[in-house]
Coordinates of C-alpha atoms and ligand atoms in Angstrom, one line a residue:
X28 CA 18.8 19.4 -17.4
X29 CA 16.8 19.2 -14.1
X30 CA 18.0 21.4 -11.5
X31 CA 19.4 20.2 -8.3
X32 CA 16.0 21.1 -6.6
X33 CA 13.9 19.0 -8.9
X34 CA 16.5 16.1 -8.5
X35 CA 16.3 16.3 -4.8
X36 CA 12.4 16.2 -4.8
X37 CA 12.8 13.5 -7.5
X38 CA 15.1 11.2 -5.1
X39 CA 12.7 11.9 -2.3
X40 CA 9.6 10.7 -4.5
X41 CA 11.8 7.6 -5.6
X42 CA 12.3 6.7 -1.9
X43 CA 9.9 4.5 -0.1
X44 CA 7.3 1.9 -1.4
X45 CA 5.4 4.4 -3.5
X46 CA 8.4 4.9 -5.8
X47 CA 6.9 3.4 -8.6
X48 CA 4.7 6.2 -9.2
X49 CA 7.4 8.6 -9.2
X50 CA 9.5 6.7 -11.3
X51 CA 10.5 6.4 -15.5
X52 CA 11.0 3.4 -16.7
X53 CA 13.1 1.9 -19.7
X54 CA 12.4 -1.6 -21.6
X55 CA 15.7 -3.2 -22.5
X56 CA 16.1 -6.0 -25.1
X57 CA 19.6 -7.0 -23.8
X58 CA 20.2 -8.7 -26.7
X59 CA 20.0 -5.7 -28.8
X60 CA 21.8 -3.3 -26.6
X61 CA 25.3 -3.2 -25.6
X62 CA 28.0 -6.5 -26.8
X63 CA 30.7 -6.3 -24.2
X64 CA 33.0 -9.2 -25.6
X65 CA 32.5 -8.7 -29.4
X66 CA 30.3 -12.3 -30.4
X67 CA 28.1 -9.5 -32.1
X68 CA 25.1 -10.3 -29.1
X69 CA 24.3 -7.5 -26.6
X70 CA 25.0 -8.8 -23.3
X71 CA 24.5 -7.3 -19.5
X72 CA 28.3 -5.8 -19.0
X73 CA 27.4 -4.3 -22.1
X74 CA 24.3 -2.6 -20.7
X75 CA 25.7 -2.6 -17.3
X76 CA 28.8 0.2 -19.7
X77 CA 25.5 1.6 -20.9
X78 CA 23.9 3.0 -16.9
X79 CA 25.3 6.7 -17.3
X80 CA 23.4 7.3 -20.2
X81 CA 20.0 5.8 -19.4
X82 CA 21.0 8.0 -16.5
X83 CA 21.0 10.9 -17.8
X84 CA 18.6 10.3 -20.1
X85 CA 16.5 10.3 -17.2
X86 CA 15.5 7.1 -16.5
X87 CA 15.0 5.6 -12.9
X88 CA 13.8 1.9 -13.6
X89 CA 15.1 -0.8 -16.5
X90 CA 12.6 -3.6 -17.6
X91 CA 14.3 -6.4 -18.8
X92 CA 13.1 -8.4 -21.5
X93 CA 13.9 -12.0 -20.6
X94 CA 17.2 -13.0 -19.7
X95 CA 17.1 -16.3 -18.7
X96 CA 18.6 -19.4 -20.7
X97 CA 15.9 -20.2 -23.8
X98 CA 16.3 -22.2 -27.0
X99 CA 15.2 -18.3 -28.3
X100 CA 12.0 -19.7 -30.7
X101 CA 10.4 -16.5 -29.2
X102 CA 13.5 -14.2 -28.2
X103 CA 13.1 -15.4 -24.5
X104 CA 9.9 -15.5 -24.1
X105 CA 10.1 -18.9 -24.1
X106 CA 12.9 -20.1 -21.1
X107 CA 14.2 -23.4 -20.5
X108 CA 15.5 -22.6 -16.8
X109 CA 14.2 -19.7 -14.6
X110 CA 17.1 -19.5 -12.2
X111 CA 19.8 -18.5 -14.7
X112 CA 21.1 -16.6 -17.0
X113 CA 21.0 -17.2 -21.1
X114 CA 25.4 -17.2 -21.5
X115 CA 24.6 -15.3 -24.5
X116 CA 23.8 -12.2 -21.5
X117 CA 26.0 -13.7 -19.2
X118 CA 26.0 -15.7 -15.9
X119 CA 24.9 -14.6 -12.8
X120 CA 27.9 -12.9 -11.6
X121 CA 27.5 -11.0 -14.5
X122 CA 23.5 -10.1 -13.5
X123 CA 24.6 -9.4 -9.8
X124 CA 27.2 -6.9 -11.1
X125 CA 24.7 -5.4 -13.0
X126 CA 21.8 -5.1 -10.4
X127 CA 24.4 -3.3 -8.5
X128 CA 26.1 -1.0 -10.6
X129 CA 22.0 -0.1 -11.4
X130 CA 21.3 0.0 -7.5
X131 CA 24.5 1.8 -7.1
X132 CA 23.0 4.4 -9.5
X133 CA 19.5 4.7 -7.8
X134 CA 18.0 2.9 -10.4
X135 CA 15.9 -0.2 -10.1
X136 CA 15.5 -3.4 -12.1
X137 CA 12.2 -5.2 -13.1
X138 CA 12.7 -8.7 -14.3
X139 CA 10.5 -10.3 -17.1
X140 CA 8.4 -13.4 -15.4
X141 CA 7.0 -15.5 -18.4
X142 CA 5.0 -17.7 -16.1
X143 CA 2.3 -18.9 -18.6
X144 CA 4.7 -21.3 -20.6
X145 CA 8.3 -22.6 -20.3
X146 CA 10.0 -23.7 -23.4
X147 CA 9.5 -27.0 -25.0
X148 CA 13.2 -27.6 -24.2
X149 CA 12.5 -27.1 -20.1
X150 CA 13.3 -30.2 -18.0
X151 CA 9.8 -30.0 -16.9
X152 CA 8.2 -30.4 -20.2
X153 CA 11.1 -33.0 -21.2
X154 CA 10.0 -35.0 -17.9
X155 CA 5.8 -34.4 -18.6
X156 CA 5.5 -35.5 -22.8
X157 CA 7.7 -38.5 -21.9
X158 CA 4.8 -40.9 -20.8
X159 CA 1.4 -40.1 -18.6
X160 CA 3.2 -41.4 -15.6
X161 CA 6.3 -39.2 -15.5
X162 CA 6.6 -37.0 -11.9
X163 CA 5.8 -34.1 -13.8
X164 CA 3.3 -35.9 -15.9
X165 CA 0.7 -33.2 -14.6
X166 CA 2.6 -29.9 -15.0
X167 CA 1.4 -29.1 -18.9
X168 CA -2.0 -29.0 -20.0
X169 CA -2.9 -32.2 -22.0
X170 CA -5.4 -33.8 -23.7
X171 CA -6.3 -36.7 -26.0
X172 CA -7.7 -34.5 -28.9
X173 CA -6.4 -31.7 -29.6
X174 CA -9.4 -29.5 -28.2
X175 CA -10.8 -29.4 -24.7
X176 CA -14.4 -28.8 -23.4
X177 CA -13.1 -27.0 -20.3
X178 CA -10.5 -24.9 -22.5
X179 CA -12.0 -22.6 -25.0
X180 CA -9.7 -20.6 -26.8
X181 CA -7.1 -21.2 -29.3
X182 CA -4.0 -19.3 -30.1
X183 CA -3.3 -15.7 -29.4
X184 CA -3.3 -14.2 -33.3
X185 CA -2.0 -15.0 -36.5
X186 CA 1.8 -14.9 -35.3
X187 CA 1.7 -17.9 -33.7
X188 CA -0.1 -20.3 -35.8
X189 CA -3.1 -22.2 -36.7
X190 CA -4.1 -24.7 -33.9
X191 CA -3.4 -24.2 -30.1
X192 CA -3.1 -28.5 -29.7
X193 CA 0.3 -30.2 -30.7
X194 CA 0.9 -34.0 -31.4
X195 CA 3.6 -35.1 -28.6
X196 CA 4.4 -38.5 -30.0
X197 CA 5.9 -40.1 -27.1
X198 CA 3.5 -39.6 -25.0
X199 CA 0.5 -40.2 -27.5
X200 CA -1.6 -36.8 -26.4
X201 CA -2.0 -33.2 -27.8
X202 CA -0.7 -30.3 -25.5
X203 CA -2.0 -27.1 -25.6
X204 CA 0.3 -24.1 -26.4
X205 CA -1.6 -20.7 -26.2
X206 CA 1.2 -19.0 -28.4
X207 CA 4.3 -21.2 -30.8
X208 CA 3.9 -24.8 -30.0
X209 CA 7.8 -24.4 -28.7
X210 CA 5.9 -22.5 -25.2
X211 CA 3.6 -25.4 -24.1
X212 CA 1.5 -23.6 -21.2
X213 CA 2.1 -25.1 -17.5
X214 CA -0.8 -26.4 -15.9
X215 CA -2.0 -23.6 -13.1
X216 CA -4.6 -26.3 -11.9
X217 CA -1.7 -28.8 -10.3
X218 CA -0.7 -26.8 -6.9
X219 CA 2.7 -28.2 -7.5
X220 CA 3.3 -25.5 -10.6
X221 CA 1.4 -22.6 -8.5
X222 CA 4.5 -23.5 -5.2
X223 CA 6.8 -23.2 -8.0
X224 CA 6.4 -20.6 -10.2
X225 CA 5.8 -18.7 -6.8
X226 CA 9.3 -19.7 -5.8
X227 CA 10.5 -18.9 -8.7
X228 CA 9.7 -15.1 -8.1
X229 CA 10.9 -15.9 -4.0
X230 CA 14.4 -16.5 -5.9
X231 CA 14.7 -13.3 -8.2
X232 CA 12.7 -10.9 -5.3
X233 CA 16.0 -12.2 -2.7
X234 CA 18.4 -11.8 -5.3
X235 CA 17.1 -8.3 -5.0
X236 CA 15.5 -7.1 -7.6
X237 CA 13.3 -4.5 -7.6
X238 CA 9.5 -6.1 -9.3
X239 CA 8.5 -8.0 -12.2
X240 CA 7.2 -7.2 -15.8
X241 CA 4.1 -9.8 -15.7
X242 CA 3.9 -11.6 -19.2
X243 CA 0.7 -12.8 -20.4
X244 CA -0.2 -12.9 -17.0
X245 CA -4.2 -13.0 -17.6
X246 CA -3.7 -16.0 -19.4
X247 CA -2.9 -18.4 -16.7
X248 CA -5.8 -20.5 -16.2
X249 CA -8.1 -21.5 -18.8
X250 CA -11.8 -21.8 -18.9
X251 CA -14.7 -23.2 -20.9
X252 CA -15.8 -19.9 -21.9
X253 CA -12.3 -17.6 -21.3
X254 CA -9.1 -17.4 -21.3
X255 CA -8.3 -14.2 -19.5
X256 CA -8.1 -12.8 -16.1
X257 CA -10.5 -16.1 -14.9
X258 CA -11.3 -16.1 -11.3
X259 CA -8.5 -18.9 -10.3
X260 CA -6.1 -16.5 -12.2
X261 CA -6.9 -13.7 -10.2
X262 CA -6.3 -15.9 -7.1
X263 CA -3.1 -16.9 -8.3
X264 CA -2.1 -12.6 -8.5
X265 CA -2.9 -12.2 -5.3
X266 CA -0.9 -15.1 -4.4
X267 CA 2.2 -13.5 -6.3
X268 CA 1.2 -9.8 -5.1
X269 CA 1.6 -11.2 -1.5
X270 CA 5.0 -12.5 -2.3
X271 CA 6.1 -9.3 -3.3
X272 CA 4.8 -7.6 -0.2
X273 CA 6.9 -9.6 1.9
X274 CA 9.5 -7.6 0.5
X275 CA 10.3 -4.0 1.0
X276 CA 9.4 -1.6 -1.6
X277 CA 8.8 -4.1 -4.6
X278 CA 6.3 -3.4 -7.6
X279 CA 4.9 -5.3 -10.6
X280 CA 3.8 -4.4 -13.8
X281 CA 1.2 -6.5 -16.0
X282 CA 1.2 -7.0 -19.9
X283 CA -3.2 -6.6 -19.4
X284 CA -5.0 -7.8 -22.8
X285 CA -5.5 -5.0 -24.9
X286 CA -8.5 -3.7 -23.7
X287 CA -8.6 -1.1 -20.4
X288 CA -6.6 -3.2 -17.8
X289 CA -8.5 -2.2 -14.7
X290 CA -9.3 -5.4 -13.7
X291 CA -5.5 -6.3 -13.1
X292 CA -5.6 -3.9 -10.1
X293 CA -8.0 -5.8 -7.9
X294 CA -8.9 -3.3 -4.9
X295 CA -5.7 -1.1 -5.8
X296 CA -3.7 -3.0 -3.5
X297 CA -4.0 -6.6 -3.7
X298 CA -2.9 -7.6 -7.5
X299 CA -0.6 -5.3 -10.0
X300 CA 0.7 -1.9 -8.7
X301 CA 0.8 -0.4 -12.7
X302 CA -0.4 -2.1 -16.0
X303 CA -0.2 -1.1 -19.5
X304 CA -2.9 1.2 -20.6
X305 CA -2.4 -0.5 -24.0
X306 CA -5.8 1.6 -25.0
X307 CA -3.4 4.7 -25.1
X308 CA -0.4 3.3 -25.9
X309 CA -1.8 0.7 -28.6
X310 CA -4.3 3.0 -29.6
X311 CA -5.7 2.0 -32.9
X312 CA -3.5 -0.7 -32.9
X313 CA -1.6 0.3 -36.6
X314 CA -0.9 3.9 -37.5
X315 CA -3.0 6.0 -35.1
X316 CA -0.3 8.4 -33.9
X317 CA -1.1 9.6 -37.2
X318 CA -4.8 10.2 -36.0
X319 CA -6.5 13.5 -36.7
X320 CA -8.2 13.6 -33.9
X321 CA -8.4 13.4 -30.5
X322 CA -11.0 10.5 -29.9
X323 CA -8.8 7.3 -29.3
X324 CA -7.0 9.3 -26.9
X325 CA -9.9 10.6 -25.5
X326 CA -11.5 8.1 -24.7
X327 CA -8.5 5.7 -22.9
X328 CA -7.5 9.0 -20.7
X329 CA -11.5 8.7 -19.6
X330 CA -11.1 4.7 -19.3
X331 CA -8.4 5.6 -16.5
X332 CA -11.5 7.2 -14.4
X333 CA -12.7 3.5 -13.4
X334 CA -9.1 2.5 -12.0
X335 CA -9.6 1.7 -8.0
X336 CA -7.8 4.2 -5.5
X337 CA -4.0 3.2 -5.7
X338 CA -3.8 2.0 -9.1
X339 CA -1.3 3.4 -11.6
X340 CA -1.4 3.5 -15.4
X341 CA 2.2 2.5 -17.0
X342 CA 2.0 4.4 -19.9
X343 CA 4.0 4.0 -23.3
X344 CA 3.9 4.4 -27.4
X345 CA 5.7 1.5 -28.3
X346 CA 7.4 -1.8 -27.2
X347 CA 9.4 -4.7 -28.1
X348 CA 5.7 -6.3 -29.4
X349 CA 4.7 -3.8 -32.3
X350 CA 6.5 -1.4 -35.0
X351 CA 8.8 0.9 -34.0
X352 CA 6.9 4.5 -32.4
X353 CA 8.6 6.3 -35.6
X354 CA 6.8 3.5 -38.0
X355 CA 3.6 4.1 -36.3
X356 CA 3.6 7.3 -36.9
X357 CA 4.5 7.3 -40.1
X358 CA 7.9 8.4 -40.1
X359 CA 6.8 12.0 -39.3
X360 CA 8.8 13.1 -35.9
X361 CA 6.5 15.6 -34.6
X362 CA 4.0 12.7 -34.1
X363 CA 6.0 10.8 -32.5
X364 CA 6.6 13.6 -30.2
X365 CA 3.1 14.7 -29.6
X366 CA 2.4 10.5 -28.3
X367 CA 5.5 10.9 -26.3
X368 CA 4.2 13.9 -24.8
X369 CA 0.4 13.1 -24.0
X370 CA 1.8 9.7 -22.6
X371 CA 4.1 11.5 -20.5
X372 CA 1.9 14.2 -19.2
X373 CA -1.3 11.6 -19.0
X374 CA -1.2 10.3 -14.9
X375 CA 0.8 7.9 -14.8
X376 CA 4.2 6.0 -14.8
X377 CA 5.8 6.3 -18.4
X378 CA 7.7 3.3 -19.9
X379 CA 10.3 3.7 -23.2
X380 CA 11.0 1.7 -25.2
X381 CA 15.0 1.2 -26.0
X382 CA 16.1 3.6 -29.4
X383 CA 12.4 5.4 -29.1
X384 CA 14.2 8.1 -28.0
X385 CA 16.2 8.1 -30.6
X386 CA 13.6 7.9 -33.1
X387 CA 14.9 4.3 -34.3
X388 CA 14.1 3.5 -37.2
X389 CA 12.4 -0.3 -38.2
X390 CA 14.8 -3.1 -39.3
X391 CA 14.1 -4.7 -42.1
X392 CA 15.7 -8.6 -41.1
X393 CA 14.4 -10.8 -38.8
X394 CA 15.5 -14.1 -36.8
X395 CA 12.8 -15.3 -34.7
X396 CA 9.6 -12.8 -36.3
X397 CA 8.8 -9.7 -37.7
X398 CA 8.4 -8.3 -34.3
X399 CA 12.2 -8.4 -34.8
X400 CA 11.9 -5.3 -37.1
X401 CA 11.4 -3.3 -34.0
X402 CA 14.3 -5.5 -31.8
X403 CA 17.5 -3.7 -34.1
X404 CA 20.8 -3.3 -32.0
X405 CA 21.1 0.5 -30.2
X406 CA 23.6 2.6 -32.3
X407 CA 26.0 4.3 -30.2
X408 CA 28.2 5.7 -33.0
X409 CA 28.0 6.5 -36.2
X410 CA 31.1 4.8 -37.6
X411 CA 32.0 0.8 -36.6
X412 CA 29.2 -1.0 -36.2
X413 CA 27.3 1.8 -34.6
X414 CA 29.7 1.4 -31.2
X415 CA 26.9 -1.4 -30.6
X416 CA 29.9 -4.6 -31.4
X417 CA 33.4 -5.0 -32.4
X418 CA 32.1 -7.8 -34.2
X419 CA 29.1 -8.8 -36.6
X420 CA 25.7 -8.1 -35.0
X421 CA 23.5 -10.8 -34.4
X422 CA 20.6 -8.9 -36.8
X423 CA 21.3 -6.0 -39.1
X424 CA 20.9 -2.2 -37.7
X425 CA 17.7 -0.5 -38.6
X426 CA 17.6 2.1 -41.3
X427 CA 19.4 5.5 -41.0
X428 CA 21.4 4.1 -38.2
X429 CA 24.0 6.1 -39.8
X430 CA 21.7 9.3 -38.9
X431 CA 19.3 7.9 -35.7
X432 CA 22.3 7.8 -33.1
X433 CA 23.2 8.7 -29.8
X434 CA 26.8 10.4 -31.0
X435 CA 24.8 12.2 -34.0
X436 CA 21.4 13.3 -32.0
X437 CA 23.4 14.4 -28.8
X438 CA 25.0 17.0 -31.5
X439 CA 21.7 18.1 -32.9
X440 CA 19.4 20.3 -30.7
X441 CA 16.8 19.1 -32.8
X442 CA 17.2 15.3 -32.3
X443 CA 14.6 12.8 -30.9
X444 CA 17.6 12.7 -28.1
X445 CA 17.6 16.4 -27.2
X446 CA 13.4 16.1 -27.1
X447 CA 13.2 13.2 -24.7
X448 CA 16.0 14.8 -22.6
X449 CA 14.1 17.8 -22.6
X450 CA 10.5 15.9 -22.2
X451 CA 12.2 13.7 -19.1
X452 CA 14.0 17.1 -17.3
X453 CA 10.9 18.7 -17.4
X454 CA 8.9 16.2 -15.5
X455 CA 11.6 15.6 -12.5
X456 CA 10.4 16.1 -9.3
X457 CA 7.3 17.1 -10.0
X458 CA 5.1 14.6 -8.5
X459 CA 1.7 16.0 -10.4
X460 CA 2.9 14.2 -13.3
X461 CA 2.4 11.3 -12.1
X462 CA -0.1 11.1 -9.6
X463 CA -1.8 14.6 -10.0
X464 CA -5.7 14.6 -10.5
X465 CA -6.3 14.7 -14.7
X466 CA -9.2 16.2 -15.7
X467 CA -10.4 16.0 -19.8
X468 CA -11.4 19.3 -20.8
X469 CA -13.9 20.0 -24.0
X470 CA -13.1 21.6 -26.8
X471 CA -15.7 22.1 -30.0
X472 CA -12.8 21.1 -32.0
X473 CA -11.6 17.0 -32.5
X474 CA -8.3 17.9 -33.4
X475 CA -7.2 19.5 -30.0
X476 CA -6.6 17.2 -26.9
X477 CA -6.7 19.7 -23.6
X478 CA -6.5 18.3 -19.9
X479 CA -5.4 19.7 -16.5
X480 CA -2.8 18.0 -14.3
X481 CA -3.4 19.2 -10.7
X482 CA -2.1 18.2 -7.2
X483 CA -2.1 20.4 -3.9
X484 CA 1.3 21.9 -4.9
X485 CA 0.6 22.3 -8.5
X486 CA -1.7 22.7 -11.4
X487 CA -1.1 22.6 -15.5
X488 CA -2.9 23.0 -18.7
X489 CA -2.1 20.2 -21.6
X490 CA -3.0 21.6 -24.8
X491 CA -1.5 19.0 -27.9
X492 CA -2.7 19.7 -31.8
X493 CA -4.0 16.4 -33.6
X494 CA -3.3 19.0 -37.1
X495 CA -0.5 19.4 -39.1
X496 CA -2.4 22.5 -39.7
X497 CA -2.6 25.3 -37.2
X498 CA -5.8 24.9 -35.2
X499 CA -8.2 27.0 -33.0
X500 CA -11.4 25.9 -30.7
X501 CA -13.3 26.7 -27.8
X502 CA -12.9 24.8 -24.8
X503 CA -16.8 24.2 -22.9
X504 CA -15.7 25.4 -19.7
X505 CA -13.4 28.4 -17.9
X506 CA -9.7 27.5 -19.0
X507 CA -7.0 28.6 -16.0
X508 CA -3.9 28.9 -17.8
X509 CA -1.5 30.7 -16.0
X510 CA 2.1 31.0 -17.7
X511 CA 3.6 29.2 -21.3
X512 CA 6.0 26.7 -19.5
X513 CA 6.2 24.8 -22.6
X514 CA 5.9 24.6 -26.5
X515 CA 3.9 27.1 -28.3
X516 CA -0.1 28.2 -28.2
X517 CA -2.1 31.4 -27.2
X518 CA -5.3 31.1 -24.7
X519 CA -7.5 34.1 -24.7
X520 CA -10.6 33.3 -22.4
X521 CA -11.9 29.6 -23.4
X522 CA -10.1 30.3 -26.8
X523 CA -7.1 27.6 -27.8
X524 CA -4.9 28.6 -30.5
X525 CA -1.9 26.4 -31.8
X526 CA 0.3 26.2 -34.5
X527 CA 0.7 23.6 -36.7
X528 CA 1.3 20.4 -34.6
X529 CA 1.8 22.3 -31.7
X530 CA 1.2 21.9 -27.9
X531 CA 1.6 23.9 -24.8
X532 CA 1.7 23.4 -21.3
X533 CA 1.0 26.5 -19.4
X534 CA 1.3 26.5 -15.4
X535 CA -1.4 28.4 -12.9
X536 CA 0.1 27.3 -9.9
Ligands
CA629 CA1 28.2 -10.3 -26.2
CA630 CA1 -2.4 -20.7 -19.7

């Protein structure tokens, strides 16, 4: 548990419009989290029961994964209105009780924009395919073929098909659909979408909530030659950036492409306030928690060097778009743990993913797509439906539910539980974390990771293990280590020793 010292410097950090930097953050499929009224669907008075324990887990922010009304062909991400909620969650008394209760609790609420598509079901897109004339005739992106000269890029991966062009009969024209031909992109290039969609964020930013989680955000506009981060869609950020600073202390996150996202921070203050380092948190993009060594790691800590003054990393190891953090690596817990740690001692603001810290296990069911494998309801409980529903859930629990929950782990000292707890109490307050200078150190040995975390109050050594085998190497410069704070290795000079898949965080001031 933090002590009342760290949570007082943590409250002061969370305070003002910096608070991002300070804060943790928790991705929520609502869907998947708490069922309030037993239809076997996780709904927000569920999660709204579920605060105190995200709480005390230690978390200051909650990401919600769309929650707005959808005909769910891609679990939200495709949404039919954008100023309501899906009744599956709720309605918006429902949402305002929750912002509050979260509010009430210090805690702030990011909402998911999907602003590159609507759902083929939207009124708008209804209006646009039914003839060339329609009032919204303009707002999708069509063509008479189904390619484009001034659009060169097709569909975004295997997931979501072959061709990016769909038929729409009624209207006699193909319209292009960067992802399932159910989310036909809107048309950035009529000014009418741009006044809207920026409305749109006007409405949720007065409601009060606290930022937006950015989806596909590069993917805007479209040119001849690319399809991401394109100078009109850069114009357009700034556009939506200046929105949110007409309200106080408001933040943004972007889903970047998969490469290093600096060029979503603009000058560090004009576009996205954190983005996904997705080079860490993706690394490899299959099984590399289970990496021997260092390298992928490595080299997206050094990637961070080229951010712009004021940017901030959001870091994380898994998410609602890839296998479960204890899939990718391999089932083997102490890997997990060692890519929760780096990505929580790396600068920068750390994002989890709901049941990581549990170490969910996959699913193996899905609805919508096998991302679902990774979307299993939270287990509470052991017994009755894991606690999640009094009535049959929507998708089957993932394996072990019966071991992987929070009444079980909170028992076990041992758990994934107890670890994050641990993990998130250690960094409160202690603003180094996540905005302290990082500096790589080397080592003559690829399967040790060592960097310092230094501010003017502070300064720590990161040692982490790569090796399920107990490891030694030299580091290439002086090492200041200062006292074991943390975990389990000896420094003697330059010299690193560590046990098996072990790390260490010593303190020198
Ligand atoms: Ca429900
Ligand atoms: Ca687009």
């Amino acid at each position: 548990m933090p002590t009342p010292e760290q949570q007082a410097k943590a409250a002061q950090l969370l305070t003002g419009p910096d608070w991002y930097r300070h804060a943790v953050f928790y991705e929520v499929y609502v869907r998947s989290f708490a069922d309030s009224n037993g239809d076997g669907i996780g709904d927000l008075d569920g999660l709204t029961g579920k605060l105190d324990y995200l709480k005390g887990l230690g978390i200051d922010g909650i990401w919600l994964m769309p929650i707005m009304p959808t005909p769910f062909k891609d679990s939200g991400y495709d949404i039919a209105d954008y100023r309501a909620i899906n009744p599956d969650y709720g309605d918006m008394a429902a949402f305002d009780r929750f912002l509050a209760a979260a509010h009430d609790r210090k805690m702030r609420v990011l909402v998911d924009l999907v602003l590159n598509h609507t759902a083929s079901t939207h009124a708008w897109f209804q209006d646009s395919k039914s003839s060339k004339t329609s009032a919204k005739a303009d707002w999708y992106v069509w063509s008479d073929t189904p390619s484009r000269p001034d659009i060169g890029c097709g569909t975004y991966g295997p997931t979501f098909g072959d061709s990016a062009w769909t038929l729409e009969p009624a209207r006699g024209q193909y319209y292009f659909h960067r992802f399932y031909p159910d989310q036909p992109d809107l048309n950035y290039r009529n000014p009418e979408v741009v006044a809207e969609t920026l409305d749109i964020a006007k409405f949720w930013l007065t409601k009060g909530v606290d930022g937006f989680r950015c989806d596909v955000i590069g993917l805007l506009f479209e040119t001849a030659t690319s399809c991401e981060l394109v100078p009109e869609t850069v114009d357009y950020i700034k556009k939506l950036r200046a929105v949110l600073d007409s309200f106080p202390d408001r933040a943004m996150v972007a889903e970047s492409g998969l490469g290093t996202p600096v060029a979503y921070f603009g000058s560090g203050k004009d576009m996205f306030h954190m983005a996904f380092d997705f080079p860490y948190g993706y690394f490899g993009w299959n099984f590399a928690f289970a990496a021997k060594t260092r390298d992928q790691v490595f080299k997206a800590i050094a990637d961070t060097d080229a951010y712009p003054a004021g940017a901030q990393d959001a870091t994380l190891i898994g998410s609602h778009d890839v296998a479960r953090a204890y899939s990718r690596a391999l089932g083997d817990l102490s890997r997990q743990r060692r890519a929760a740690e780096i990505s929580m001692f790396m600068k920068g603001t750390p994002f989890v993913y709901y049941g990581e810290e549990l170490g969910l296990h996959p699913g193996a069911q899905f609805v919508v797509d096998n991302r679902d494998f990774a979307r299993t309801p939270m287990p509470w409980t052991t017994p009755q439906n894991h606690g999640f529903t009094t009535g049959k859930p929507w998708i089957d629990f993932g394996e072990a539910a019966d071991q992987t929950n929070v009444e079980a782990e909170d028992k076990d000292p041992d758990s994934m539980l107890a670890f994050y707890r641990s993990l998130l109490a250690f960094r409160r307050g202690h603003a180094v974390w996540d905005t302290g200078d990082l500096k790589l150190i080397d080592v003559d040995n690829s399967g040790i990771l060592a960097f310092t975390r230094t501010s003017a109050e502070e300064s720590y050594l990161v040692v982490e293990s790569f090796s399920d085998e107990p490891q030694d190497g030299t580091a290439k410069s002086d090492l200041r280590a200062g006292d074991l704070v943390r975990g389990n290795a000896t420094i003697a000079g330059r010299r690193i020793t560590l046990p098996a898949a072990g790390s260490a965080v010593f303190r020198s001031k």
